JSON list of C-alpha atoms in Angstrom, two decimals:
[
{"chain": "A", "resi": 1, "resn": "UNK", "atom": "CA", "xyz": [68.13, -47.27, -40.34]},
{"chain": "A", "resi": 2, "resn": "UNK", "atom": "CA", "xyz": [66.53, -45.56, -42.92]},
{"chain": "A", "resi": 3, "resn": "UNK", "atom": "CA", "xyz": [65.79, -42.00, -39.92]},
{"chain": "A", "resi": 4, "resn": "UNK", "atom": "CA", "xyz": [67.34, -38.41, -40.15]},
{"chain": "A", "resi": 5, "resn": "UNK", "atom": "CA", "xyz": [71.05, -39.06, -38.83]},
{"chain": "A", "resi": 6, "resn": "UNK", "atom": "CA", "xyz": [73.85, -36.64, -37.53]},
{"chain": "A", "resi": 7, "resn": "UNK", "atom": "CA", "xyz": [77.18, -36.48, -37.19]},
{"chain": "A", "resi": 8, "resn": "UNK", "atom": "CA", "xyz": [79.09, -36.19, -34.81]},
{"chain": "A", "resi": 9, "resn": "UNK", "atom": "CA", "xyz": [77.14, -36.76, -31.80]},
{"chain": "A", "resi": 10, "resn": "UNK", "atom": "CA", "xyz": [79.08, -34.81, -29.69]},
{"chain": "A", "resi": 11, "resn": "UNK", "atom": "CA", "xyz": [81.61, -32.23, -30.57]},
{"chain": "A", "resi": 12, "resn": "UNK", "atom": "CA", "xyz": [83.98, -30.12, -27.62]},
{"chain": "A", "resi": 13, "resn": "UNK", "atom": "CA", "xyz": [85.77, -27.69, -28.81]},
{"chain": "A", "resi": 14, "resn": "UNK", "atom": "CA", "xyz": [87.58, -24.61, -27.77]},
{"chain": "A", "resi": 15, "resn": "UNK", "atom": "CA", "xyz": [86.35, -21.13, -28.48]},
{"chain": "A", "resi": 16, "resn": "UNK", "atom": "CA", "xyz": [87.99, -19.54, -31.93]},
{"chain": "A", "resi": 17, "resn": "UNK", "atom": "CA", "xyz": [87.71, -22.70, -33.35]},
{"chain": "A", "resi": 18, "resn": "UNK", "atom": "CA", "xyz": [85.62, -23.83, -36.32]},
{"chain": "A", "resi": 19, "resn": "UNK", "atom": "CA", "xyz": [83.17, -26.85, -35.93]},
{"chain": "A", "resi": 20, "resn": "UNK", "atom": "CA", "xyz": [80.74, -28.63, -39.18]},
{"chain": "A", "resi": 21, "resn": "UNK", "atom": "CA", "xyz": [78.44, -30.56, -39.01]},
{"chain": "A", "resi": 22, "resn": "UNK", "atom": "CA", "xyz": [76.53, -32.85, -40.70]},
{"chain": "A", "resi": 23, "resn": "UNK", "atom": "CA", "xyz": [73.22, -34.03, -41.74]},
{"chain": "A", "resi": 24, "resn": "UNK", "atom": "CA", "xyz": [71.88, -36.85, -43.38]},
{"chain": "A", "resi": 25, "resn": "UNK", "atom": "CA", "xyz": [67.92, -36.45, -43.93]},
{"chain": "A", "resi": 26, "resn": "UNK", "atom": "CA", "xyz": [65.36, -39.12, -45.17]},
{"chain": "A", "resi": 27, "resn": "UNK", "atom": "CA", "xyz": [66.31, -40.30, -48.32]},
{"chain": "A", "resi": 28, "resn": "UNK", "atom": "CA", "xyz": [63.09, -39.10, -50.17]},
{"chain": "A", "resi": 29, "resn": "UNK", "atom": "CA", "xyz": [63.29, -36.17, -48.33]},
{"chain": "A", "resi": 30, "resn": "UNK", "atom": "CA", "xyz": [63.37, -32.75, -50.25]},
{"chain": "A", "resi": 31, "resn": "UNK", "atom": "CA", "xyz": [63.18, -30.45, -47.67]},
{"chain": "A", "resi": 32, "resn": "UNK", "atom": "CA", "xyz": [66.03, -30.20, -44.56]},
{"chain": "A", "resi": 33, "resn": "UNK", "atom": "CA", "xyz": [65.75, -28.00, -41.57]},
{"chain": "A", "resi": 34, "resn": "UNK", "atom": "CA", "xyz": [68.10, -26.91, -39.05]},
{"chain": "A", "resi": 35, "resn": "UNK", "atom": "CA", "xyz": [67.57, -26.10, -35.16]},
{"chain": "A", "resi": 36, "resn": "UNK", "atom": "CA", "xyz": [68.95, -25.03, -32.00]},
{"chain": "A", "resi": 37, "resn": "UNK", "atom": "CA", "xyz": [68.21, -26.21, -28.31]},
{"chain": "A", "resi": 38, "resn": "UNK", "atom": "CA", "xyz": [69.56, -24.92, -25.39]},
{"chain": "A", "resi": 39, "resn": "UNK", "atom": "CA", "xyz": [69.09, -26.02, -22.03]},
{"chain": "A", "resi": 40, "resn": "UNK", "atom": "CA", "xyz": [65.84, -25.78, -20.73]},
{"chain": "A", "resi": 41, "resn": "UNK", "atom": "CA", "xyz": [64.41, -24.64, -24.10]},
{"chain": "A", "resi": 42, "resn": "UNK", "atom": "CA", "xyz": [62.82, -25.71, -27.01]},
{"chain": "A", "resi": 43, "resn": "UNK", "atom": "CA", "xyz": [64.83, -25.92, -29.95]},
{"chain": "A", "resi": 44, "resn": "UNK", "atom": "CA", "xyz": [64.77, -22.85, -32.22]},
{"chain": "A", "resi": 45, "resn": "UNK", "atom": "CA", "xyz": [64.81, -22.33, -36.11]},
{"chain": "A", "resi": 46, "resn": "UNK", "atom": "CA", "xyz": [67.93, -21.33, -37.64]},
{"chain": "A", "resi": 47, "resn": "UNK", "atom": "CA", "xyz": [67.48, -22.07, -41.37]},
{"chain": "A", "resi": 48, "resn": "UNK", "atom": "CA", "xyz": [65.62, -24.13, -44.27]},
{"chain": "A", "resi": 49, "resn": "UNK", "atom": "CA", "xyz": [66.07, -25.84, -47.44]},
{"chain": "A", "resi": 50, "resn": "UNK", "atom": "CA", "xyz": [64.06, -27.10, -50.43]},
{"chain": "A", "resi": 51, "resn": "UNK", "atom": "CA", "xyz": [66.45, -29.46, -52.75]},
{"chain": "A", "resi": 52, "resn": "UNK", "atom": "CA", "xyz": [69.41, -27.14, -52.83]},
{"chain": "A", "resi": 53, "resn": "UNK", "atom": "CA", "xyz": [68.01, -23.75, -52.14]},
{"chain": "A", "resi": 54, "resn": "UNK", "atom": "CA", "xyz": [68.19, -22.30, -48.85]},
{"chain": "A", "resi": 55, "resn": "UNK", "atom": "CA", "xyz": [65.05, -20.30, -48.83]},
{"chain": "A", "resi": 56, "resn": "UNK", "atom": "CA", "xyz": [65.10, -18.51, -44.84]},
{"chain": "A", "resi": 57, "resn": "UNK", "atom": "CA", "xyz": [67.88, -17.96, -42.26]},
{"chain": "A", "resi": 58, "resn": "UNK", "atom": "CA", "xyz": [66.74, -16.86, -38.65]},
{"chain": "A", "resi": 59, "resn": "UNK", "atom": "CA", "xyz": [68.51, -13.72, -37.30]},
{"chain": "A", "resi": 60, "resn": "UNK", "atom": "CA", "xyz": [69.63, -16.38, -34.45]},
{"chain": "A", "resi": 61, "resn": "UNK", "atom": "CA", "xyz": [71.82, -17.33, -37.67]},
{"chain": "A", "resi": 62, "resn": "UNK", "atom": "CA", "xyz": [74.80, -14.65, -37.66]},
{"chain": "A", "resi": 63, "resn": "UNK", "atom": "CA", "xyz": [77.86, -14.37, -39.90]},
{"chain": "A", "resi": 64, "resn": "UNK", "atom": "CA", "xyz": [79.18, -16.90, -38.31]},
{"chain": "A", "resi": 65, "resn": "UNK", "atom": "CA", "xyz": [77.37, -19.33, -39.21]},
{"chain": "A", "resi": 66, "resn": "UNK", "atom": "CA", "xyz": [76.68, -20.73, -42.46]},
{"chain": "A", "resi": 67, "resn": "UNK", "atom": "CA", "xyz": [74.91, -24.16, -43.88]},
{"chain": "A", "resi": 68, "resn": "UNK", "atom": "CA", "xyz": [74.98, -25.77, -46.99]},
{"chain": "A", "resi": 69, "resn": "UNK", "atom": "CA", "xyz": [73.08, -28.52, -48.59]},
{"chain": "A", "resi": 70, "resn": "UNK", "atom": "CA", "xyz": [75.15, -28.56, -52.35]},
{"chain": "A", "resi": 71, "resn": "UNK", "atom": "CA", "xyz": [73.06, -31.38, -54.16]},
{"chain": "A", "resi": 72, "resn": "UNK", "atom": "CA", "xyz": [69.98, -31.11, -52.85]},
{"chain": "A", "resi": 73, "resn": "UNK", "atom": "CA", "xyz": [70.77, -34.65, -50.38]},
{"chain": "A", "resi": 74, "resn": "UNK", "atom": "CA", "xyz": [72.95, -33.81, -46.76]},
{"chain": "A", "resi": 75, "resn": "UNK", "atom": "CA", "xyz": [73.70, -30.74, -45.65]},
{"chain": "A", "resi": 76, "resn": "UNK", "atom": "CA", "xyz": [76.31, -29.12, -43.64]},
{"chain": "A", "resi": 77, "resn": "UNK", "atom": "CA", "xyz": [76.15, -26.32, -40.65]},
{"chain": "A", "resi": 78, "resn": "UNK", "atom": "CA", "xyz": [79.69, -24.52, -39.94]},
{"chain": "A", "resi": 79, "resn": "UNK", "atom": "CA", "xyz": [80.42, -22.60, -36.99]},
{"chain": "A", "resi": 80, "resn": "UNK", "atom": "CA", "xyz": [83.33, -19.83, -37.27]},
{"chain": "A", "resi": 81, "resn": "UNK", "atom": "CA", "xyz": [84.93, -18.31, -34.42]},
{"chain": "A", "resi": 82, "resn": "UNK", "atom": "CA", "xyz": [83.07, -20.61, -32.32]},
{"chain": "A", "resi": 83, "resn": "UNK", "atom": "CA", "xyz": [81.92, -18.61, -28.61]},
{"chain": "A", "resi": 84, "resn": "UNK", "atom": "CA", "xyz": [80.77, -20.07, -25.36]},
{"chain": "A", "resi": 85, "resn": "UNK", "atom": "CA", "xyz": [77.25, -19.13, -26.49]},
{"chain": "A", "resi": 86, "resn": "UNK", "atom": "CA", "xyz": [77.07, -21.72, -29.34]},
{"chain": "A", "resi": 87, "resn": "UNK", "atom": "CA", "xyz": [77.24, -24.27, -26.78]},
{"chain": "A", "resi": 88, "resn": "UNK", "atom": "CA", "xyz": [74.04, -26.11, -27.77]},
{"chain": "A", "resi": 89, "resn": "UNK", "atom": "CA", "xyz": [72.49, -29.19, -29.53]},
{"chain": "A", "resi": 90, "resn": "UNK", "atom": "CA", "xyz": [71.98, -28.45, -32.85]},
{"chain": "A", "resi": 91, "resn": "UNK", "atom": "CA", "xyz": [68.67, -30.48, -33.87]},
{"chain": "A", "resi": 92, "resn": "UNK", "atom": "CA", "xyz": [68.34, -31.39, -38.00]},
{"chain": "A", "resi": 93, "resn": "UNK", "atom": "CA", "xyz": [65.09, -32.56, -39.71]},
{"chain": "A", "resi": 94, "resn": "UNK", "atom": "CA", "xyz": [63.47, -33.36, -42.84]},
{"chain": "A", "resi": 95, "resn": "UNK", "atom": "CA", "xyz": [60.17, -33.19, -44.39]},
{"chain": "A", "resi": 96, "resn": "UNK", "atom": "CA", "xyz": [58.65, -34.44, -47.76]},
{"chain": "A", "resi": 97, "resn": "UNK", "atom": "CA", "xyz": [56.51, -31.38, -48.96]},
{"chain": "A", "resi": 98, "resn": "UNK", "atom": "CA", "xyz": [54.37, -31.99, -52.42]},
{"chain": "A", "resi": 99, "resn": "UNK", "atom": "CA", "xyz": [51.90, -28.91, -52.13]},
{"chain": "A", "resi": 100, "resn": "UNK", "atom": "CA", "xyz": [49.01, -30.72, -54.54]},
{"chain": "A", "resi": 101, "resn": "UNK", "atom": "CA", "xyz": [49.53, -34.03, -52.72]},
{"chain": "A", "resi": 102, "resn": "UNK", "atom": "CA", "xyz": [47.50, -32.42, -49.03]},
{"chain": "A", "resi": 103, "resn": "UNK", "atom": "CA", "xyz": [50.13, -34.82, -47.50]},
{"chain": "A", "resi": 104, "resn": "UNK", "atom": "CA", "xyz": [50.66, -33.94, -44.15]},
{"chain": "A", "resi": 105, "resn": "UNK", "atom": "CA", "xyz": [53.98, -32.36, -43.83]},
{"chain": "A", "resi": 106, "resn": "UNK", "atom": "CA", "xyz": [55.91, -33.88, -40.66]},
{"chain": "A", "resi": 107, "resn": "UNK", "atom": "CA", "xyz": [59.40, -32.89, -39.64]},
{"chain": "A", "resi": 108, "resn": "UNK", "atom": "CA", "xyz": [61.31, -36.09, -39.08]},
{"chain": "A", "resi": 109, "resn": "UNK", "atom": "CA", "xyz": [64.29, -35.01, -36.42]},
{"chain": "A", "resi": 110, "resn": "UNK", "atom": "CA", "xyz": [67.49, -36.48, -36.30]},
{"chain": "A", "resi": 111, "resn": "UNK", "atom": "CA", "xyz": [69.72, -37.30, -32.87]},
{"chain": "A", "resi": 112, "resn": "UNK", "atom": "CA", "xyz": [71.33, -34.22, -32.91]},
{"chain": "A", "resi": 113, "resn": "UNK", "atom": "CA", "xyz": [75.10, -32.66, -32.49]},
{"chain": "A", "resi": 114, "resn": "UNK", "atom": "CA", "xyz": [75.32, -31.50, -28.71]},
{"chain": "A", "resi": 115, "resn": "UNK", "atom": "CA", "xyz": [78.39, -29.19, -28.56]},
{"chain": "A", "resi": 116, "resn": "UNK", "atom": "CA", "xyz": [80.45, -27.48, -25.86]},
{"chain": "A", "resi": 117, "resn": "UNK", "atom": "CA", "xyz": [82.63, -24.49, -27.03]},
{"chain": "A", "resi": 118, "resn": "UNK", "atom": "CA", "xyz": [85.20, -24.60, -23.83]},
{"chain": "B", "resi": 1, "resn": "UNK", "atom": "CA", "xyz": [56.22, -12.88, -34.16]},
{"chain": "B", "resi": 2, "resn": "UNK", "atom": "CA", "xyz": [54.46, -16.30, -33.24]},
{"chain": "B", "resi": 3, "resn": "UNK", "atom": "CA", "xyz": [55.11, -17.04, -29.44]},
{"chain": "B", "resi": 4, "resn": "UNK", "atom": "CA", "xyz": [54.27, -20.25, -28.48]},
{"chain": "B", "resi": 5, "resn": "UNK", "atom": "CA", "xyz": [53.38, -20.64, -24.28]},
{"chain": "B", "resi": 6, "resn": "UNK", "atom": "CA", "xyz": [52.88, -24.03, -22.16]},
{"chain": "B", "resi": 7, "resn": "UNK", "atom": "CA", "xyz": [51.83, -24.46, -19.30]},
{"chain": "B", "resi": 8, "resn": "UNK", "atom": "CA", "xyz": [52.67, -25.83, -16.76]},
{"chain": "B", "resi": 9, "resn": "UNK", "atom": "CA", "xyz": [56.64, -25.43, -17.40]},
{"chain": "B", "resi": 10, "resn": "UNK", "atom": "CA", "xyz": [57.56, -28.54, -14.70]},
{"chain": "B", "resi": 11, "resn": "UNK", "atom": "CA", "xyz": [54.65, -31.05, -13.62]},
{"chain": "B", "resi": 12, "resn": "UNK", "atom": "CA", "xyz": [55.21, -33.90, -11.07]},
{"chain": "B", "resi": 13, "resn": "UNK", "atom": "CA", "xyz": [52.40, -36.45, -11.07]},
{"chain": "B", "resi": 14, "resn": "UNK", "atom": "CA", "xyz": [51.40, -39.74, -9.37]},
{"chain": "B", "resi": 15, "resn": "UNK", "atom": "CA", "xyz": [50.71, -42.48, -11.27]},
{"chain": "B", "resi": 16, "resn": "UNK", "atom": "CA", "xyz": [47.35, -43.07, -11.96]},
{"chain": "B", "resi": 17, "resn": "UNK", "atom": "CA", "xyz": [46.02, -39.72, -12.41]},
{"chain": "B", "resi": 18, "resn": "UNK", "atom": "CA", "xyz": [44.91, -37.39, -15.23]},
{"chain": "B", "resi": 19, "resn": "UNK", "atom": "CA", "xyz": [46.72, -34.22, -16.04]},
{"chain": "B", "resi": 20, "resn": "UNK", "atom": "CA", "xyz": [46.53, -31.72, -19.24]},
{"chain": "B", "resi": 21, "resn": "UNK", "atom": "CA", "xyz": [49.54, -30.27, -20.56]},
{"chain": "B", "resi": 22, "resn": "UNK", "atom": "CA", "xyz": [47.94, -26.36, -22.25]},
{"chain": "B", "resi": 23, "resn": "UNK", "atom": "CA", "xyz": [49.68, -24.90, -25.53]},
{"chain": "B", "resi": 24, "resn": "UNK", "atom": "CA", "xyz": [49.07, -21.19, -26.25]},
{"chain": "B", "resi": 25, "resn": "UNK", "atom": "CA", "xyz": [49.94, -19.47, -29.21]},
{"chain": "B", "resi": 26, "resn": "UNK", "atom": "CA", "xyz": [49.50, -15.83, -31.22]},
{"chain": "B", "resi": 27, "resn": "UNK", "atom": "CA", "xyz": [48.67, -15.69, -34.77]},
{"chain": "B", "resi": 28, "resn": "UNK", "atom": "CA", "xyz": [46.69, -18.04, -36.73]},
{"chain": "B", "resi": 29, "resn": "UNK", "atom": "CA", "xyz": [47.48, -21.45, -37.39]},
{"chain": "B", "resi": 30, "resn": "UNK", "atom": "CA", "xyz": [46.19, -24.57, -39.14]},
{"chain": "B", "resi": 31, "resn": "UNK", "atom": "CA", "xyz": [49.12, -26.71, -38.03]},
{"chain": "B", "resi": 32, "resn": "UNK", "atom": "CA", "xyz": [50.14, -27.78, -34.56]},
{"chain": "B", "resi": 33, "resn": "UNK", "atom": "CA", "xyz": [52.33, -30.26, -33.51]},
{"chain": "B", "resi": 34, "resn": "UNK", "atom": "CA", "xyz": [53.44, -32.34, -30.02]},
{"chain": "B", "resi": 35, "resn": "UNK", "atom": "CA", "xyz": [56.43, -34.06, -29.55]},
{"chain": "B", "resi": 36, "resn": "UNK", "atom": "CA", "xyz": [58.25, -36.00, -26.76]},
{"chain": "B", "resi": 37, "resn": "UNK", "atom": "CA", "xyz": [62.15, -35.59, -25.72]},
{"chain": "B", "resi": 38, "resn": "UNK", "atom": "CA", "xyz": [63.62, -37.63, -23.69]},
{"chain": "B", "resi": 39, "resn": "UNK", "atom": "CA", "xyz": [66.70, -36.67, -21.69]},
{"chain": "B", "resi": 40, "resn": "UNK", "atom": "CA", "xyz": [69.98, -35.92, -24.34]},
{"chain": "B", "resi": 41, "resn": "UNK", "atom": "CA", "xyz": [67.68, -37.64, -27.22]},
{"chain": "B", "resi": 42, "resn": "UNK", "atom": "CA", "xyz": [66.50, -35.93, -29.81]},
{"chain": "B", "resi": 43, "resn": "UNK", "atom": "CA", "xyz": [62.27, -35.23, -30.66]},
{"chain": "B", "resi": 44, "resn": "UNK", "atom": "CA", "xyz": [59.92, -38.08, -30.79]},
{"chain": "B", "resi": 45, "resn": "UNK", "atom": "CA", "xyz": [56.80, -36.90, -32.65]},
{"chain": "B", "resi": 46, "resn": "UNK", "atom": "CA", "xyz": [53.60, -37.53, -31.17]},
{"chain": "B", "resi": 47, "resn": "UNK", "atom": "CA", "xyz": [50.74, -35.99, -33.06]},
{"chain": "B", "resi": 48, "resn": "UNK", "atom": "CA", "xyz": [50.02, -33.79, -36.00]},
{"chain": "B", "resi": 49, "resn": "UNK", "atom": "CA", "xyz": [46.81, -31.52, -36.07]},
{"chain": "B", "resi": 50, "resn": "UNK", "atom": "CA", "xyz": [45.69, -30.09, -38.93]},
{"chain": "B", "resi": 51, "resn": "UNK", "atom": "CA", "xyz": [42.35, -28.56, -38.32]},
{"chain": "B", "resi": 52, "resn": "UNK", "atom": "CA", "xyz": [39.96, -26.85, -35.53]},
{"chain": "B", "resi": 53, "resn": "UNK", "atom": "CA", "xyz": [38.50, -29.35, -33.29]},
{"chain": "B", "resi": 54, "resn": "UNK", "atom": "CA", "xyz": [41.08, -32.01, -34.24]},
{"chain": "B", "resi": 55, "resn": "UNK", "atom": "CA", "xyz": [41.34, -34.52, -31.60]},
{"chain": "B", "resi": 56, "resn": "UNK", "atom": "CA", "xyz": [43.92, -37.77, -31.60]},
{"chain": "B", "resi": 57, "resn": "UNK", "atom": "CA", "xyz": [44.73, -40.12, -29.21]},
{"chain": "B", "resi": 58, "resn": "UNK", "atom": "CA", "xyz": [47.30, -42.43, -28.59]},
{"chain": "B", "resi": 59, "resn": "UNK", "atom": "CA", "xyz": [47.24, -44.98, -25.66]},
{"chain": "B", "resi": 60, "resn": "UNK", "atom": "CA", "xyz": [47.24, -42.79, -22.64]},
{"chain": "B", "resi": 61, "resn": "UNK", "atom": "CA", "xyz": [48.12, -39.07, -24.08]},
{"chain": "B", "resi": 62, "resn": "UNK", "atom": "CA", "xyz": [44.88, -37.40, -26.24]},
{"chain": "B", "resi": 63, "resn": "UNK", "atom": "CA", "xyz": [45.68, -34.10, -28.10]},
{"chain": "B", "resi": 64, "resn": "UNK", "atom": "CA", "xyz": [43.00, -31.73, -29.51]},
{"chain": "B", "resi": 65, "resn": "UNK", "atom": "CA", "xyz": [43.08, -28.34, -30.75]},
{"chain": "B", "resi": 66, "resn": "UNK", "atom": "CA", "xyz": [40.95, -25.30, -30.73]},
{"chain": "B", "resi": 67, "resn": "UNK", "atom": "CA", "xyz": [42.16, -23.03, -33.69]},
{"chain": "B", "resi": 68, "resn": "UNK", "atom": "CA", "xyz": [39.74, -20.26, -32.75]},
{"chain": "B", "resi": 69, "resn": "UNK", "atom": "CA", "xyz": [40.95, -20.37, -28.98]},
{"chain": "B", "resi": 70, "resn": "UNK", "atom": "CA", "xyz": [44.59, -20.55, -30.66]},
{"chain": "B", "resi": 71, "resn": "UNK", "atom": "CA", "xyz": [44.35, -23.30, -28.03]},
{"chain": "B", "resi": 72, "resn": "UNK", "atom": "CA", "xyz": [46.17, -26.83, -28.01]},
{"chain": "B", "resi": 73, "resn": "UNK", "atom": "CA", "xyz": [45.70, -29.40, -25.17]},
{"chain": "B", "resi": 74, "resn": "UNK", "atom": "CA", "xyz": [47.84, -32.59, -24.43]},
{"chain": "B", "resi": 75, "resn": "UNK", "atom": "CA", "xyz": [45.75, -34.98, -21.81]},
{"chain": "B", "resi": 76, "resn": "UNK", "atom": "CA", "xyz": [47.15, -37.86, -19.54]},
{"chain": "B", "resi": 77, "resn": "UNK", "atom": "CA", "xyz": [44.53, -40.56, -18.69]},
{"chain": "B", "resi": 78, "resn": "UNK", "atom": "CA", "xyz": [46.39, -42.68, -15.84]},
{"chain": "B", "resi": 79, "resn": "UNK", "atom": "CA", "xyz": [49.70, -41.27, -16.09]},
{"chain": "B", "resi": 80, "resn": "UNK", "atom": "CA", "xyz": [52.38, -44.14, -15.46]},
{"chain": "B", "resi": 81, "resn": "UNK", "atom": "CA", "xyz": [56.21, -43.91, -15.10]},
{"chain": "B", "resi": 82, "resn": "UNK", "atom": "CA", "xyz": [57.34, -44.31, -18.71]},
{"chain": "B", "resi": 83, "resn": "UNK", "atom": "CA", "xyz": [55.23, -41.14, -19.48]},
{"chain": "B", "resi": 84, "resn": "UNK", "atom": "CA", "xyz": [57.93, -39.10, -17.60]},
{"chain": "B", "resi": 85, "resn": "UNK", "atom": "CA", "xyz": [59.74, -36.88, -20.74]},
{"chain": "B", "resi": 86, "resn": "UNK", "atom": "CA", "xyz": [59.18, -33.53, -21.70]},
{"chain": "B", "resi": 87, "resn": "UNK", "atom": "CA", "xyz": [56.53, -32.35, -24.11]},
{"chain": "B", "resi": 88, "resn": "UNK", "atom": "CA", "xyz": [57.05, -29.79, -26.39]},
{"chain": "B", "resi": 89, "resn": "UNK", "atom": "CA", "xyz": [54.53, -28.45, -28.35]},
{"chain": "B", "resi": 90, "resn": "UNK", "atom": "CA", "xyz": [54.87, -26.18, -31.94]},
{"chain": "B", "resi": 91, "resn": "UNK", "atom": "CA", "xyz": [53.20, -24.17, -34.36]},
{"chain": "B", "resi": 92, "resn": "UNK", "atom": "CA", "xyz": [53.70, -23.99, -38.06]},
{"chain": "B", "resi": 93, "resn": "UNK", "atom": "CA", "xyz": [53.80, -21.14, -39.56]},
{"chain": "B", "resi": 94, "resn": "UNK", "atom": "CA", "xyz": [55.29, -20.11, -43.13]},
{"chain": "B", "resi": 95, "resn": "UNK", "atom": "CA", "xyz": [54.17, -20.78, -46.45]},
{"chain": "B", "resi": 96, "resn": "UNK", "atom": "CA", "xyz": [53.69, -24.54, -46.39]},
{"chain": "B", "resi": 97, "resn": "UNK", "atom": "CA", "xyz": [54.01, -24.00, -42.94]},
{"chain": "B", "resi": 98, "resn": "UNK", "atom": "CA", "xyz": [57.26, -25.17, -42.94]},
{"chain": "B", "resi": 99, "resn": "UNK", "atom": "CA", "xyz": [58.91, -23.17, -39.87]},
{"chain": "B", "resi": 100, "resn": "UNK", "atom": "CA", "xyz": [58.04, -24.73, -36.54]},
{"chain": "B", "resi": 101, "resn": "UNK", "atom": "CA", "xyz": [57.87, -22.46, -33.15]},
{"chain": "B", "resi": 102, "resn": "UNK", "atom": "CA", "xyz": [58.14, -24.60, -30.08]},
{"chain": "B", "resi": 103, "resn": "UNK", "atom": "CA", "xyz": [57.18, -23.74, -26.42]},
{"chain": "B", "resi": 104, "resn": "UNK", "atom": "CA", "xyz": [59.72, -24.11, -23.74]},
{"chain": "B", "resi": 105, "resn": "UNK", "atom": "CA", "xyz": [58.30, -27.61, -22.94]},
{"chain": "B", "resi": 106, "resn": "UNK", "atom": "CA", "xyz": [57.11, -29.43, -20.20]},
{"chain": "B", "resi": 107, "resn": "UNK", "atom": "CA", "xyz": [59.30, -31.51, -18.04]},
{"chain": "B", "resi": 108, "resn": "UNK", "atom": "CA", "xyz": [56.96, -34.52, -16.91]},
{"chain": "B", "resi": 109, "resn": "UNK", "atom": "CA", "xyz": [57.54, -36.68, -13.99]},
{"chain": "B", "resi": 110, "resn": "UNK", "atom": "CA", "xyz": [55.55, -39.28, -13.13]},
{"chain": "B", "resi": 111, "resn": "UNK", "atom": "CA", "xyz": [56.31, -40.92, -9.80]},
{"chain": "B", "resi": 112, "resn": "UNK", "atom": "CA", "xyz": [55.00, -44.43, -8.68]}
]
């Protein structure tokens, strides 16, 4: 399966405790986007990357959370102190962006990590 | 701030009949997006348009957008039971237009 994966799937966990997780983009891939989705909502940005850099953060993002993508290939979200309120699926995708190429850019999304902070 | 709005939020069809999904949004854009979610899965995409008067179709859904209208339509022709998902639509906006802004979806059923 050569698609955006996630892991884990699910993740319950009780609040004060930290979560990561992790994403796995397209192999050719250079760019790797996070997102949240609540219920009833469409997911949200939280935060890009292009190869290593992460280049925006949403203010959904606080201190709390923090994401890393250290060579450029997966990337990881952490979740500190987690509260009720981070219960969500947490959507990752990845695009291939070459600005003189007028390739369309397409976000590819991955399964997602739903979690439950109990 | 980009604010993306569809309409109608929930939609319960019959099958066989024609229905248009709307997509409103704010500022300009050149790049609009729909996509299909299916309960506890993650986003299916669906079509990609890229310029004013754009217009795609896949078997029973046809998209088309209206840049000037800031106006994005998703069209059932003889909607039948596997249609039944929710549609989100999205807006890019950034500098490669790399942040996407969805609307709270649609929640599509199609009963027989």
């Amino acid at each position: 399966d050569t698609g955006v994966s996630q892991d884990p799937r699910h993740k319950i966990t009780k609040r004060g405790q930290n979560v990561t997780f992790r994403c796995d983009p397209i192999s050719e891939h250079n760019r790797l986007y996070w997102y949240r989705q609540t219920l009833g909502q469409g997911p949200e940005f939280l935060t890009y990357f292009q190869n290593e850099a992460q280049l925006e953060k949403s203010r959904l993002l606080s201190d709390r959370f923090s994401a890393e993508r250290p060579k450029g290939s997966f990337s990881t979200l952490e979740i500190q102190r987690t509260e009720q309120g981070d219960s969500a699926m947490y959507l990752c995708a990845s695009s291939l962006e070459v600005p003189t190429s007028g390739r369309i850019h397409e976000q590819y999304f991955g399964p997602g990590t739903r979690l439950t902070v109990t | 701030e980009l604010k993306v709005e569809q309409n109608p939020l929930f939609l319960s069809m019959q099958e066989g009949k024609n229905y248009t999904i709307y997509c409103n949004y704010s500022t300009t854009s050149d790049r609009l997006y729909w996509y299909r979610q299916d309960p506890g899965k993650s986003l299916e995409s669906l079509f990609v348009l890229l310029s004013n008067g754009a217009v795609k179709q896949e078997g029973r859904l046809m998209a088309s957008l209206d840049t000037k209208a800031r106006l994005s339509t998703l069209h059932i022709t003889a909607a039948v039971h596997d249609l039944s998902a929710t549609y989100f639509c999205a807006v890019g906006s950034g500098g490669s237009n790399y942040k996407l802004t969805f609307g709270k979806g649609t929640l599509l059923t199609v009963n027989p």
